[in-house]
Amino acid sequence: MTETPETAPRFIPVGTDARRIAVRVTPGISTAGKPGVVWCGGFLSDMRGTKAEALAEWGARTGRQVVRFDYSGHGESEGDFEEGTISRWAEDALAVFDRETSGPQIIVGSSMGGWIALLLARALAARSEAGRLAALVLIAPAPDFTEELMWKAMPDDVRATILHAGKWVRPSQYGPGQPITRALIEDGRSNLVLGAPFAVGCRVRILQGVADPDVPWQHALRLVTCLAEDDVVLTLVKDGDHRLSRPEDIERILAAVEEVG
């Protein structure tokens, strides 16, 4: 699709290196009664994916503001992916949240975006701004994935490559190999959230495919046990994969967003 001024992203500078982060905003209502929506995508995904586009189309159809962006080194944003870390991408998300939203927001986080959403909740709570979150809708959430789903599952030779060469390229069924860096693994350890119960200060809805080959459904269940909130609902999609991008999956995601907002 050819970009027009209406569809081309805007860019905001983030961090000490002033990296330019691409942002798209679907104009609409963002109020206490009808919260805005912020999309946090997954590892090596971007805001032009099926779920993000469906959410933007929902916003346009219902008159709700939807903010989406690409992490540094992803999609249309600047930066080298291999310089990326969880801390760096969480900084991107918080900067977009601060500059592009007002009032309560529903954070929709997919895969790694689920972890970023939880870190965003933590950052807002530290600033006594937990009230800015109306709800979290998490799709195949992957908190702590660098440690629990990567490092602990890696054979010794892969770990050695990461430690001594600084990175290892993991084959991917979704496209080119994925570079996994030592910096990503080590930084992930400073952002772990599953060690003890914690509060995010809002309602939480989780959708998880049972047939997900990347994030086991048990991982989502572990997250549920760590969330201190009473209003947490986990929906298991028996034949669902990791992406949950089929038409029926999109319907479930939009229904979850509408239920909490």
C-alpha angles and dihedrals in degrees: 000000000000113000118239128185086264095053103032115100126250119227130224126189115241133186134000090303091053091228111188113243118198115230134182123191125195102209117235149100119331108174140132090264094045109025122205121246129235120196120213111188132206138263109301092354128115143211093263092068124118098263095044092048091048090052091050090049089050089052092051091048096048099034094246124140114246121187120195132170145170121246116237110284090022131101113323097348123105125248140074113282091217090061089057124113135170090256092052094048092045087053089054091052094048092048091052091046092051097045103035105037140057130186125008118344138195109224114210109196125184122199105312085012087068089061091045089051091054091048089049089053089050092050093049091048090052088057092046089247100118088126088073088075117081094175147327121237108191123191115200088333116209108194113171090009094146090063106026101036101026116026098035091048097047121104117240095258092056091048089050091051091052093047096046104029095034095235147034126205110229117206112242131203088208099060140297120011117283117237110224110196132201088235091057092051096045095044090048089064090063091056103047115140106175100076098091141000114289138175127234095184099234146063117291130206119187127191116192133174115226089208092053107135094192105044113030115223088238088067090061090048090053089053090052091054090053097050112096095201120105094214099070120131124187117196116195116204104205097206095029122125128205098277098050088198101136117117091256090050091051089052090053092049094049091045090054091050091049092048094056096037 
